[in-house]
Coordinates of N, CA and C in Angstrom, one line a residue:
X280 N 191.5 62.3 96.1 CA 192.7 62.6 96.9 C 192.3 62.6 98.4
X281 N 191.4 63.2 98.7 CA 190.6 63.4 100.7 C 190.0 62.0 100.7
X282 N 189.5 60.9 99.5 CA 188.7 60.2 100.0 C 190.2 59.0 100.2
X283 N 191.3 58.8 99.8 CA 192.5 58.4 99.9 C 193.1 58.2 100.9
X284 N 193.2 59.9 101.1 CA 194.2 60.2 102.4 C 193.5 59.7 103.6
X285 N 191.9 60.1 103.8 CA 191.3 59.6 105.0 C 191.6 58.3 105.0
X286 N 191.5 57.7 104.1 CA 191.4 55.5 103.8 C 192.9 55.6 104.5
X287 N 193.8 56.2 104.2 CA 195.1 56.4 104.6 C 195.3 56.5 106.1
X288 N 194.4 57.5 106.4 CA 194.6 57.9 107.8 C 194.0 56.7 108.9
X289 N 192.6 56.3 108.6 CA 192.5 55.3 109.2 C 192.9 54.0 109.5
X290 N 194.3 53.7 108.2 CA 195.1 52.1 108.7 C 196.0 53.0 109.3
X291 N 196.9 54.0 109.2 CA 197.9 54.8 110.3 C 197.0 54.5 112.1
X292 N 195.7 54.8 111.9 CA 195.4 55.1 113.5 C 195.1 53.4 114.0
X293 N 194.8 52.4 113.0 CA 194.5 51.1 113.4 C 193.1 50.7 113.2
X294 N 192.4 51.9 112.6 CA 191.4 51.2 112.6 C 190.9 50.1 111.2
X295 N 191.6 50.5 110.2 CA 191.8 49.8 109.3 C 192.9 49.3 109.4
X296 N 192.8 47.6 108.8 CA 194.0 46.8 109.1 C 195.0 47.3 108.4
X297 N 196.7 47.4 108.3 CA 197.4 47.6 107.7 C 198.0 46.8 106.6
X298 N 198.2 48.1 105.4 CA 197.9 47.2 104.4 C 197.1 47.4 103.3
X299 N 195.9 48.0 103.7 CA 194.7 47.8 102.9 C 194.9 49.0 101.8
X300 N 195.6 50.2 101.9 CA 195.3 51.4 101.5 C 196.5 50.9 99.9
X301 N 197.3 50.0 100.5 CA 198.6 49.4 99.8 C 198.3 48.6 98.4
X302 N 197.2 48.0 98.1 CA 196.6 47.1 98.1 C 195.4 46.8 97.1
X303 N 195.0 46.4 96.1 CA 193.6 46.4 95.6 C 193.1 47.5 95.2
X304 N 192.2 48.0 95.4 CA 191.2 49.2 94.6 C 191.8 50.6 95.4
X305 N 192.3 50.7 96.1 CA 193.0 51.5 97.0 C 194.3 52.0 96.7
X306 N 194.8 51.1 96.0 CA 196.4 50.9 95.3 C 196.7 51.7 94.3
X307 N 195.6 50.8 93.4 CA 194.8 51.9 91.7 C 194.6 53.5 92.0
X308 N 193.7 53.6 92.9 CA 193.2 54.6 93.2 C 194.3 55.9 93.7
X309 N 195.2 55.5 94.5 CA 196.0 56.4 94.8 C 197.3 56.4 93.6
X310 N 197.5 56.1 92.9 CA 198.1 56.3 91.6 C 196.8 56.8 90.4
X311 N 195.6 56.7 90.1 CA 194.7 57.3 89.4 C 194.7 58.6 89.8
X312 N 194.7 59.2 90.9 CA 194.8 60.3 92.0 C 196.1 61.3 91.3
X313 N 197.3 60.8 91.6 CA 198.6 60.8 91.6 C 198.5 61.3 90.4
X314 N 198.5 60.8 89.4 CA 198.6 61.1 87.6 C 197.7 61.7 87.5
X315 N 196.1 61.9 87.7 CA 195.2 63.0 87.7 C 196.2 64.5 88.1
X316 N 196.6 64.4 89.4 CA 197.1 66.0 89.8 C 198.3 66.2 88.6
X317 N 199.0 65.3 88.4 CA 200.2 65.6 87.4 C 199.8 66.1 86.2
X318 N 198.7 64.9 85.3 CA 198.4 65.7 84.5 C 198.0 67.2 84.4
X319 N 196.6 67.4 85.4 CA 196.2 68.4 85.3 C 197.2 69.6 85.7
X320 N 198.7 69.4 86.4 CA 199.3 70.8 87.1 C 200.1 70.8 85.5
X321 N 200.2 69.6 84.1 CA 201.0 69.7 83.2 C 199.9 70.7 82.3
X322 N 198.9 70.4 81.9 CA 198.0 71.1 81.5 C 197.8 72.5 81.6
X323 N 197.9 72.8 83.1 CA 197.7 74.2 83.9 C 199.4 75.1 83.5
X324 N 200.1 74.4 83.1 CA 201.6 74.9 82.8 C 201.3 75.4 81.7
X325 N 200.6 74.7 80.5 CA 200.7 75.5 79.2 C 199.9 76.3 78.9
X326 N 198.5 76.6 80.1 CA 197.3 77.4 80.0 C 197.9 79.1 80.6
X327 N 198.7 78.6 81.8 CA 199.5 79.3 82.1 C 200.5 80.3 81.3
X328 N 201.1 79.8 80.3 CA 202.2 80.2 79.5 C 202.3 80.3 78.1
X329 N 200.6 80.6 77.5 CA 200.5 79.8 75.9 C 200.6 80.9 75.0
X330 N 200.9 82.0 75.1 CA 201.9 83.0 74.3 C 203.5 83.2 74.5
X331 N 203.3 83.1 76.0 CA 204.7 83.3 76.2 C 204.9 83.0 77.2
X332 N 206.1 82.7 78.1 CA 206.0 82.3 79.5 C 206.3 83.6 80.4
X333 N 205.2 83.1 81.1 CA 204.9 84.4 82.7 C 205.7 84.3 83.7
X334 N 207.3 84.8 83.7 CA 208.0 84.1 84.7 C 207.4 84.6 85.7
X335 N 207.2 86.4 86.3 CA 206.1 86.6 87.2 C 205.5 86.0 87.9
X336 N 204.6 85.3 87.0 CA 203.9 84.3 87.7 C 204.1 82.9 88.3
X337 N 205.4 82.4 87.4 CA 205.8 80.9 87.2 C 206.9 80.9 88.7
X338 N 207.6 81.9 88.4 CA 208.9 81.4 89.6 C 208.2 81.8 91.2
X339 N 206.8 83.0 91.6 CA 205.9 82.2 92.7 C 205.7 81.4 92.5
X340 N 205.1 80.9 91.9 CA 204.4 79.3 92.2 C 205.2 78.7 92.0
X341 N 206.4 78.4 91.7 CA 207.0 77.1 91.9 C 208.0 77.8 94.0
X342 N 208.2 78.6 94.3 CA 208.7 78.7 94.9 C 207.3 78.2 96.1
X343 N 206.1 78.5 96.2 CA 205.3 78.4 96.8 C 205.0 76.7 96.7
X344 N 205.5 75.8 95.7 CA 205.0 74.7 95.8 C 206.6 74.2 96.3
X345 N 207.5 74.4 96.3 CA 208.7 74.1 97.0 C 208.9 74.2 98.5
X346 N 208.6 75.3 98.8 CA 208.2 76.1 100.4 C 207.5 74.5 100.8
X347 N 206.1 74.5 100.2 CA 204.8 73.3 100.8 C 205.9 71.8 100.9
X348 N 206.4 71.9 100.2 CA 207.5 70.3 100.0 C 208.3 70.0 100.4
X349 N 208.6 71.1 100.9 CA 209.8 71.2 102.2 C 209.3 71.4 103.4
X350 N 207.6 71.6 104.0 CA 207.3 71.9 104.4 C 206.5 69.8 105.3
X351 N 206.3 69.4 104.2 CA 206.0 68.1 104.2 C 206.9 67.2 104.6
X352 N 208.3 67.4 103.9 CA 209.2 66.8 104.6 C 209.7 67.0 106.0
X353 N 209.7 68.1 106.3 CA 209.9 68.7 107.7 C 209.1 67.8 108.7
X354 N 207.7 68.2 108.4 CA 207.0 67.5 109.9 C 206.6 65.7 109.2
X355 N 206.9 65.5 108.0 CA 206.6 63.7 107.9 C 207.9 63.3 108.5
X356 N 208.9 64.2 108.7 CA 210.2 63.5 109.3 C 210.5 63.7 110.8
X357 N 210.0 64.6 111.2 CA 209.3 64.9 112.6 C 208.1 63.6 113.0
X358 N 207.2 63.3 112.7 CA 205.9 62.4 112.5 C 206.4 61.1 112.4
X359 N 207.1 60.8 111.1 CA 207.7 59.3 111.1 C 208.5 59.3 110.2
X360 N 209.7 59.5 111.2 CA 211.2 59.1 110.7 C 211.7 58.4 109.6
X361 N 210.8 57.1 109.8 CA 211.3 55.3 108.9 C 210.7 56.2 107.7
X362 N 209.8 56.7 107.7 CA 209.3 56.5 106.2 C 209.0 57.8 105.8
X363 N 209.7 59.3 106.1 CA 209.0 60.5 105.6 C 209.3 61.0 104.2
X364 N 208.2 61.5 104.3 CA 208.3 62.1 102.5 C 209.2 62.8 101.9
X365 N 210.0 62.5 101.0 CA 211.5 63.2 100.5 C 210.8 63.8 99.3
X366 N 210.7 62.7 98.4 CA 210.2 63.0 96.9 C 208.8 62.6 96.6
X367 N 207.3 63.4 97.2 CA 205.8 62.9 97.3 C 205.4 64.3 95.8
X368 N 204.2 64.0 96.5 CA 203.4 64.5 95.2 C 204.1 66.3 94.3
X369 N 204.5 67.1 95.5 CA 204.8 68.5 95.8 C 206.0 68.4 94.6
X370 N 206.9 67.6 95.3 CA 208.4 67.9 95.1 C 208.2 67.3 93.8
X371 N 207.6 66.1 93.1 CA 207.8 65.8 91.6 C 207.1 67.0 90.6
X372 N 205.8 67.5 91.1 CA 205.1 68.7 90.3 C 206.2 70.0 90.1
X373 N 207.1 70.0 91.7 CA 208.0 71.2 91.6 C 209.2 70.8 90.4
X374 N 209.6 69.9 89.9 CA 210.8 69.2 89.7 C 210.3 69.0 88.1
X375 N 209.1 68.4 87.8 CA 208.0 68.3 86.6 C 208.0 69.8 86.1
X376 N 207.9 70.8 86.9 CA 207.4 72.0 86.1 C 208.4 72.4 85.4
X377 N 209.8 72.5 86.2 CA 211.4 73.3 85.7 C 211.3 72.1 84.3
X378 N 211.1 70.8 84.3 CA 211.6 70.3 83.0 C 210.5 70.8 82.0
X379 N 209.6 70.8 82.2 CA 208.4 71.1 81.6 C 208.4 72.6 80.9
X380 N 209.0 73.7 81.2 CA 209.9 74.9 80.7 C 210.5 74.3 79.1
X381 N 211.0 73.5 79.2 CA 212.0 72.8 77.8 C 210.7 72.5 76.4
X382 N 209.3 72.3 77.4 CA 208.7 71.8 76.1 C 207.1 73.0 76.2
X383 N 207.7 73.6 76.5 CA 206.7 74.9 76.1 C 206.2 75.8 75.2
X384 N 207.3 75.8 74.1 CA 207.4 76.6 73.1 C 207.9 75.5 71.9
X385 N 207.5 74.4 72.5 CA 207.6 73.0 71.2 C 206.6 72.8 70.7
X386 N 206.2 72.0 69.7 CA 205.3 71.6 69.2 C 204.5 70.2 70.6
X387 N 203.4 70.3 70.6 CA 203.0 69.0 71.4 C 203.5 68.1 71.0
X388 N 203.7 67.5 70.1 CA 204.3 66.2 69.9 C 205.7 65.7 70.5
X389 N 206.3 66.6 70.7 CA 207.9 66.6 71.2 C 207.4 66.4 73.0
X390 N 206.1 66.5 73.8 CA 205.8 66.2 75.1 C 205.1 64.6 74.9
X391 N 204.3 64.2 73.9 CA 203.7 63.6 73.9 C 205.1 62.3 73.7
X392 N 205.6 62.6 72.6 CA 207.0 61.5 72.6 C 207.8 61.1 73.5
X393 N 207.9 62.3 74.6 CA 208.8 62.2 75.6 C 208.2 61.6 76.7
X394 N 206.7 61.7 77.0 CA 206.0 61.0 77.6 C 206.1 59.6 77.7
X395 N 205.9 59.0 76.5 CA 205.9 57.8 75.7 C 207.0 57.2 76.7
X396 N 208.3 58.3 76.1 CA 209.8 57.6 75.9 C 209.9 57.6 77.6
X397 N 209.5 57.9 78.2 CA 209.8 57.8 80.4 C 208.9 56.9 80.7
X398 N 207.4 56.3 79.7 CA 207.0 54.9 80.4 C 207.6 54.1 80.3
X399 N 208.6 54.1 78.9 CA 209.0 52.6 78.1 C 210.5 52.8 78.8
X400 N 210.9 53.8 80.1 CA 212.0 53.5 80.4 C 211.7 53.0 81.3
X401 N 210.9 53.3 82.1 CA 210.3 52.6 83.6 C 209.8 50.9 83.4
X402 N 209.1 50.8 82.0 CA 209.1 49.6 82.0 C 210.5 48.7 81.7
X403 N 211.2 49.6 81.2 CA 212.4 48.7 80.8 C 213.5 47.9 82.3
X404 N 212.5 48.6 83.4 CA 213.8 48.1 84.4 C 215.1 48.8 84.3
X405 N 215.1 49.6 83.7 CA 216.5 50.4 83.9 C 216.8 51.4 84.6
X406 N 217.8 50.1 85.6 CA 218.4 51.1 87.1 C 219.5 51.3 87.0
X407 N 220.4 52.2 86.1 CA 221.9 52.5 86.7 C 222.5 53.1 87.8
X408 N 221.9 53.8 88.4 CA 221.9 54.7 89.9 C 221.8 53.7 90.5
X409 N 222.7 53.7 91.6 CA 222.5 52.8 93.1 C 222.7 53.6 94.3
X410 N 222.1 54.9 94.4 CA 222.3 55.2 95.6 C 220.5 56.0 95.9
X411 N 220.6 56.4 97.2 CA 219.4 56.6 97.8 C 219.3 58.0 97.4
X412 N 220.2 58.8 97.0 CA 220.7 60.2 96.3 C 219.4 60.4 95.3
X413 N 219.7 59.3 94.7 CA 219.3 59.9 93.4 C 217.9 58.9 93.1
X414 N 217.1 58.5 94.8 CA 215.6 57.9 94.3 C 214.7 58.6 94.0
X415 N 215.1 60.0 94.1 CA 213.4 60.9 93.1 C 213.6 61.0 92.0
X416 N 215.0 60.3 90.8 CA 214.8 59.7 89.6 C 213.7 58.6 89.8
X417 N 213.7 57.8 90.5 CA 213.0 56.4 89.3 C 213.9 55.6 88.9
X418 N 215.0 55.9 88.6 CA 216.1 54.9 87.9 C 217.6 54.2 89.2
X419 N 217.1 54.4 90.2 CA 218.1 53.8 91.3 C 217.7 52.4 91.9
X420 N 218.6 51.7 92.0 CA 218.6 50.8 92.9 C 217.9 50.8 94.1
X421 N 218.7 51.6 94.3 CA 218.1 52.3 96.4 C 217.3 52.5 96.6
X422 N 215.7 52.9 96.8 CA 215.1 53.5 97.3 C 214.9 53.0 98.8
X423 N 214.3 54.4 99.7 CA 214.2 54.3 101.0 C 212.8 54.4 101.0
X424 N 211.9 53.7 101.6 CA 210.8 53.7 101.8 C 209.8 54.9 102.2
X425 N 208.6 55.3 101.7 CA 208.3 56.6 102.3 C 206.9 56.3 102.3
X426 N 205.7 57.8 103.2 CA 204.7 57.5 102.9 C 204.3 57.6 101.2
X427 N 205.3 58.8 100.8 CA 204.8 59.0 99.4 C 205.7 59.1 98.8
X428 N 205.3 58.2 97.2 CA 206.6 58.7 96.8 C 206.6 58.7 95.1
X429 N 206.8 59.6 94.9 CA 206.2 59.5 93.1 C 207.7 60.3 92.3
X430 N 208.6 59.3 91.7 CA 209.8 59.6 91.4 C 209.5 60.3 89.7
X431 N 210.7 61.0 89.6 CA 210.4 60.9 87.6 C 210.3 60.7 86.8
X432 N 210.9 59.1 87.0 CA 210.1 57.8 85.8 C 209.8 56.8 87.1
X433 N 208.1 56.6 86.8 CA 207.5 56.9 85.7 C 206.5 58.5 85.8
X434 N 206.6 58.7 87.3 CA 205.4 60.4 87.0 C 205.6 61.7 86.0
X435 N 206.6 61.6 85.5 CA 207.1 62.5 84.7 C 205.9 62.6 83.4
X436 N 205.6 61.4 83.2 CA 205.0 60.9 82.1 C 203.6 61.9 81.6
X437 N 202.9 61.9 83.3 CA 201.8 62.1 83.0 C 201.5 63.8 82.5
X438 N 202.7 64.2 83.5 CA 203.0 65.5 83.5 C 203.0 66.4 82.0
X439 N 203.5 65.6 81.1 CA 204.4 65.7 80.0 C 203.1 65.8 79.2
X440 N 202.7 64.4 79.2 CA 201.1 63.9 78.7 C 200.0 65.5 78.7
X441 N 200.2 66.0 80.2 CA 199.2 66.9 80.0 C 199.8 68.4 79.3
X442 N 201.1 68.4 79.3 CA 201.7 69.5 78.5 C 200.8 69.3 77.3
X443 N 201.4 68.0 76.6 CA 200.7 67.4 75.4 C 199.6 67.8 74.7
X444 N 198.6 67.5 75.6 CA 197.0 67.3 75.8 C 196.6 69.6 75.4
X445 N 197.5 70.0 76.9 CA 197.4 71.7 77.0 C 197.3 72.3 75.7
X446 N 198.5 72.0 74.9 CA 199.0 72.5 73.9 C 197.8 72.2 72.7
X447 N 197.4 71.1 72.9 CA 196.1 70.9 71.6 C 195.2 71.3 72.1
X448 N 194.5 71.5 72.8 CA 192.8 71.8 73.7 C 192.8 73.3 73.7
X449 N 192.1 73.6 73.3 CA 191.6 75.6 73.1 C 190.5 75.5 73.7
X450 N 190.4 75.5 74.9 CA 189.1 76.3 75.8 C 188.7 77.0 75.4
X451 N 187.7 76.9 75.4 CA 186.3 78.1 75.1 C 186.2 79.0 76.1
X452 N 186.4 80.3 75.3 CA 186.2 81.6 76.3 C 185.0 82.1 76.6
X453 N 184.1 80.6 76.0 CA 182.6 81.1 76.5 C 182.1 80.5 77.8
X454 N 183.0 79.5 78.5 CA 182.7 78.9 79.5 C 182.5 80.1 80.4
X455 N 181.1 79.7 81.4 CA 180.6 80.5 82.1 C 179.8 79.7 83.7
X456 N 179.3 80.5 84.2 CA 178.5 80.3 85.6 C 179.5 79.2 86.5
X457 N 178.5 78.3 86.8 CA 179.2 77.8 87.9 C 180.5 76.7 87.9
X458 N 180.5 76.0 86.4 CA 181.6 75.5 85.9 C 182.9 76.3 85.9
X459 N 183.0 77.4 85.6 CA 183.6 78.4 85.4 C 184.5 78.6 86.8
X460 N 183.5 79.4 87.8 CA 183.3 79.3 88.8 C 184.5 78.1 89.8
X461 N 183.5 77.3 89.5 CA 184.6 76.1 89.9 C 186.1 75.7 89.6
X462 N 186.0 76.1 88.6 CA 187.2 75.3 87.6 C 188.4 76.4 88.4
X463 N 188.2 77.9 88.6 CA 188.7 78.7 88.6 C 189.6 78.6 90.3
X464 N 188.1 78.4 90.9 CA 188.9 78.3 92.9 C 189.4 77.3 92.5
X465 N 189.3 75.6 91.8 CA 190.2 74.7 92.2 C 191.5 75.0 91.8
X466 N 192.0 75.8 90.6 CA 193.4 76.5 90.6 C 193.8 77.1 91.1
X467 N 193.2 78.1 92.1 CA 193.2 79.1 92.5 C 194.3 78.6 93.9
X468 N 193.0 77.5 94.0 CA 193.4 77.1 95.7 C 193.6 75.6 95.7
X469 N 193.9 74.8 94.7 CA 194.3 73.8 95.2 C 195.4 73.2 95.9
X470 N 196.2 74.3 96.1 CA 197.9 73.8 96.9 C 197.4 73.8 98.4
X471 N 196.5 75.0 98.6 CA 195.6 74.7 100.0 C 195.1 74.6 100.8
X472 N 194.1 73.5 99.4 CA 193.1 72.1 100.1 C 194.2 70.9 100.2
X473 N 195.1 71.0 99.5 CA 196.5 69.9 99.6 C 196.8 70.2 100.9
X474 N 197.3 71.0 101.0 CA 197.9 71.6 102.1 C 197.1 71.1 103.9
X475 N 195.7 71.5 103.3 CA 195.0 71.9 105.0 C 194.4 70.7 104.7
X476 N 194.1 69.8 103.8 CA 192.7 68.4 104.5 C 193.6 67.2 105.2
X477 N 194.4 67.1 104.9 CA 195.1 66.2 105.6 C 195.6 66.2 107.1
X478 N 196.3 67.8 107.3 CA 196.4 68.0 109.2 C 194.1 67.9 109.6
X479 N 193.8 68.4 109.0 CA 191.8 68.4 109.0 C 191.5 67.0 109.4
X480 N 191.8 66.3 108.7 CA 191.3 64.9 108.8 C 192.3 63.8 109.7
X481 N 193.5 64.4 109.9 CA 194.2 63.4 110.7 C 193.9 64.0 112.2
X482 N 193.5 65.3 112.7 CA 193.1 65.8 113.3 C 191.5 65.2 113.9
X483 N 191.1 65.0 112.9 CA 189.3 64.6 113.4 C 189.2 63.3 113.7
X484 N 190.2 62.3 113.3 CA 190.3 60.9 113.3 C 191.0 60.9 114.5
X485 N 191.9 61.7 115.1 CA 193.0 61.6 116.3 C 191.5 61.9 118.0
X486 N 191.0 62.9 117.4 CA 189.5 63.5 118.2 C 188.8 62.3 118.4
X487 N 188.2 61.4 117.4 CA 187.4 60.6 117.2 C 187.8 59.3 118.2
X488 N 189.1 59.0 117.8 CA 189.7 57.9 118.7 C 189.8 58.2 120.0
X489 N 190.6 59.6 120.4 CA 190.1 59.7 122.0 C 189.3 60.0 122.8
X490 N 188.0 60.5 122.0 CA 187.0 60.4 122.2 C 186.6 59.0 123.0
X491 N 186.5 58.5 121.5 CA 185.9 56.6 121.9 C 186.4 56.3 122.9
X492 N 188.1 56.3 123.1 CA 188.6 55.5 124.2 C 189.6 54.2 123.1

């Protein structure tokens, strides 16, 4: 995701031609990226909630990942108008998690099907919505251009996938030292390394250029 957004940052300032981030191995990559975070925040929903659901804990964090995505929209619409973030990575995980409540206390298979059934609608081309309203479905006509934008169908998918995946995988409560360790700060705190590497790095690249000249 940092090695992305920098590639990102650099065609924004010109030093990479524009285009490139759009494009080829860069293209892949920020959708490999994209479905990685879905899955894993789908995953983290059922590890979260696998006796029972913690609303305690559930309705913070979704309000805290709402706050950040409203928070995104604000200054990418401040920053750049044409193209700011309505429905990016935040707002689908926020939007992913409330549906994601429905297949909690199902069997995996009923996520795994559902998964299935939101690629094979995305592939099917099926747009009945034509308004710009409704482009963080996936199923409109309209969309309005943005830096980011990962609608329902198809991101929903992966989301679901990792409910899927949650629900069968029984972690070992013997996992220890620095694995452990790790695994633990990047839940802890990944909303803000999301949050802070991006103003970080668009900040060091803005330094770097006027620097140079």
């Amino acid at each position: 995701m940092i090695v992305f957004h920098f590639a990102r940052d650099l065609e924004m300032f010109g030093i990479w031609p524009a285009g490139v981030t759009s494009s080829g191995m860069w293209y892949y990559l920020a959708r490999l990226v994209a479905g990685s975070f879905l899955f894993l925040a789908g995953v983290s929903l059922v590890l979260g909630h696998r006796e029972t659901t913690n609303w305690p804990a559930f309705w913070p964090r979704l309000v805290k990942i709402v706050v950040a995505a409203l928070l995104i929209t604000v200054v990418t619409y401040i920053g750049f108008p044409e193209v700011f973030i309505y429905f990016g990575i935040l707002h689908s995980i926020a939007v992913c998690s409330l549906i994601g409540l429905m297949f909690l206390r199902l069997p995996a298979i009923f996520a795994a099907v559902a998964a299935v059934g939101v690629v094979k609608l995305h592939q099917s081309g099926f747009h009945p919505l034509n308004s710009v309203w409704w482009g963080f479905t996936g199923i409109s006509t309209k969309v309005r251009p943005a830096l980011d934008y990962l609608p329902l169908v198809p991101w929903l998918a992966p989301f679901l996938a990792g409910i899927a995946i949650g629900k069968i995988w029984q972690p070992r409560a013997t996992m220890t030292g620095n694995f452990q360790w790790c695994l633990g700060w990047a839940g802890r705190h990944s909303l803000a390394v999301y949050l802070i590497h991006q103003p970080v790095l668009f900040g060091l690249i803005w330094i770097w250029v006027f620097v140079s000249g």
